[in-house]
XYZ file of N, CA and C in Angstrom:
192
model
N 72.234 79.506 24.502
C 73.361 78.997 25.251
C 74.113 77.976 24.382
N 75.411 78.058 24.403
C 76.254 77.166 23.615
C 76.233 75.760 24.226
N 76.049 74.722 23.370
C 76.027 73.359 23.907
C 77.399 72.928 24.419
N 77.385 72.018 25.371
C 78.633 71.458 25.886
C 79.157 70.423 24.901
N 80.402 70.018 25.096
C 80.977 68.968 24.259
C 80.149 67.686 24.372
N 79.747 67.347 25.586
C 78.939 66.143 25.792
C 77.625 66.232 25.017
N 76.955 67.360 25.070
C 75.701 67.538 24.333
C 75.929 67.443 22.824
N 77.028 68.001 22.362
C 77.352 67.928 20.946
C 77.577 66.505 20.473
N 78.279 65.726 21.270
C 78.526 64.320 20.922
C 77.207 63.554 20.886
N 76.372 63.758 21.887
C 75.096 63.054 21.937
C 74.175 63.456 20.786
N 74.222 64.717 20.399
C 73.428 65.168 19.253
C 73.918 64.503 17.973
N 75.221 64.449 17.796
C 75.775 63.790 16.610
C 75.409 62.313 16.584
N 75.367 61.703 17.747
C 75.053 60.286 17.845
C 73.648 59.997 17.325
N 72.743 60.952 17.444
C 71.368 60.730 17.001
C 71.261 60.569 15.484
N 72.324 60.879 14.759
C 72.327 60.688 13.316
C 72.061 59.235 12.952
N 72.540 58.303 13.770
C 72.293 56.877 13.517
C 70.792 56.601 13.474
N 70.054 57.147 14.431
C 68.608 56.957 14.445
C 67.950 57.641 13.253
N 68.501 58.775 12.817
C 67.973 59.468 11.646
C 68.130 58.607 10.398
N 69.276 57.982 10.243
C 69.521 57.116 9.088
C 68.566 55.924 9.123
N 68.381 55.335 10.299
C 67.468 54.199 10.421
C 66.029 54.609 10.124
N 65.624 55.799 10.567
C 64.272 56.292 10.287
C 64.079 56.508 8.787
N 65.102 57.020 8.125
C 65.053 57.215 6.681
C 64.867 55.875 5.967
N 65.605 54.889 6.403
C 65.480 53.555 5.802
C 64.082 52.994 5.996
N 63.545 53.157 7.183
C 62.202 52.648 7.460
C 61.140 53.388 6.646
N 61.296 54.698 6.522
C 60.309 55.501 5.805
C 60.312 55.221 4.303
N 61.481 54.924 3.752
C 61.592 54.737 2.312
C 61.938 53.306 1.919
N 61.660 52.365 2.794
C 62.003 50.962 2.543
C 61.395 50.451 1.239
N 60.200 50.850 0.939
C 59.532 50.387 -0.278
C 60.045 51.026 -1.548
N 60.852 52.061 -1.413
C 61.338 52.795 -2.584
C 62.816 52.577 -2.861
N 63.513 51.929 -1.937
C 64.956 51.717 -2.095
C 65.241 50.281 -2.482
N 66.307 50.103 -3.242
C 66.752 48.746 -3.563
C 67.350 48.111 -2.311
N 67.478 46.822 -2.340
C 68.080 46.112 -1.212
C 69.522 46.573 -1.006
N 70.219 46.821 -2.093
C 71.611 47.287 -1.996
C 71.679 48.653 -1.316
N 70.761 49.540 -1.637
C 70.740 50.856 -1.003
C 70.427 50.729 0.483
N 69.475 49.862 0.828
C 69.135 49.644 2.233
C 70.347 49.138 3.012
N 71.053 48.174 2.446
C 72.233 47.630 3.108
C 73.327 48.683 3.243
N 73.460 49.533 2.231
C 74.468 50.603 2.298
C 74.142 51.579 3.432
N 72.885 51.960 3.557
C 72.493 52.871 4.639
C 72.655 52.216 6.003
N 72.325 50.938 6.111
C 72.508 50.234 7.380
C 73.985 50.179 7.748
N 74.836 49.940 6.754
C 76.281 49.941 6.992
C 76.780 51.307 7.404
N 76.248 52.335 6.793
C 76.609 53.705 7.158
C 76.207 54.001 8.599
N 75.034 53.545 9.009
C 74.582 53.745 10.387
C 75.510 53.038 11.368
N 75.938 51.830 11.034
C 76.857 51.086 11.909
C 78.216 51.768 11.991
N 78.712 52.251 10.876
C 79.984 52.968 10.862
C 79.888 54.232 11.707
N 78.808 54.957 11.559
C 78.614 56.182 12.346
C 78.569 55.861 13.838
N 77.873 54.795 14.205
C 77.798 54.403 15.614
C 79.180 54.057 16.159
N 79.967 53.327 15.385
C 81.307 52.954 15.829
C 82.175 54.196 16.047
N 82.066 55.154 15.162
C 82.848 56.387 15.321
C 82.394 57.180 16.541
N 81.091 57.210 16.776
C 80.580 57.930 17.955
C 81.026 57.246 19.241
N 81.026 55.929 19.244
C 81.486 55.212 20.435
C 82.957 55.500 20.713
N 83.776 55.548 19.662
C 85.189 55.865 19.834
C 85.359 57.300 20.335
N 84.570 58.221 19.805
C 84.626 59.602 20.251
C 84.200 59.718 21.709
N 83.161 58.993 22.100
C 82.693 59.030 23.486
C 83.766 58.488 24.428
N 84.438 57.418 24.019
C 85.503 56.851 24.840
C 86.625 57.872 25.019
N 86.969 58.569 23.968
C 87.990 59.617 24.040
C 87.547 60.723 24.988
N 86.280 61.107 24.922
C 85.719 62.128 25.805
C 85.827 61.684 27.259
N 85.442 60.445 27.555
C 85.512 59.946 28.932
C 86.947 59.890 29.437
N 87.882 59.479 28.581
C 89.284 59.448 28.982
C 89.799 60.860 29.264
N 89.340 61.825 28.476
C 89.724 63.208 28.705
C 89.220 63.713 30.055
N 88.008 63.289 30.431
C 87.464 63.683 31.722
C 88.308 63.081 32.855
N 88.718 61.823 32.695
C 89.536 61.174 33.711
C 90.880 61.865 33.861
N 91.440 62.264 32.733
C 92.744 62.936 32.741
C 92.627 64.421 33.038
N 91.370 64.899 33.135
C 91.087 66.303 33.402
C 91.692 67.210 32.337
N 91.550 66.762 31.094
C 92.092 67.531 29.978
C 90.967 68.310 29.345
């Protein structure tokens, strides 16, 4: 069965947790700069997902 738009957004959102898990798993092997870069990437991804979710909710309100 094809996922809904809502399911797709929520699946994409889990990428943030994947990045954090990667950082935790390889913390001893990465430089501090690499760790900070991945943490920044996770925050950027979360911000984009939140904006996408807001757009999705507005679309539901407008019935678009």
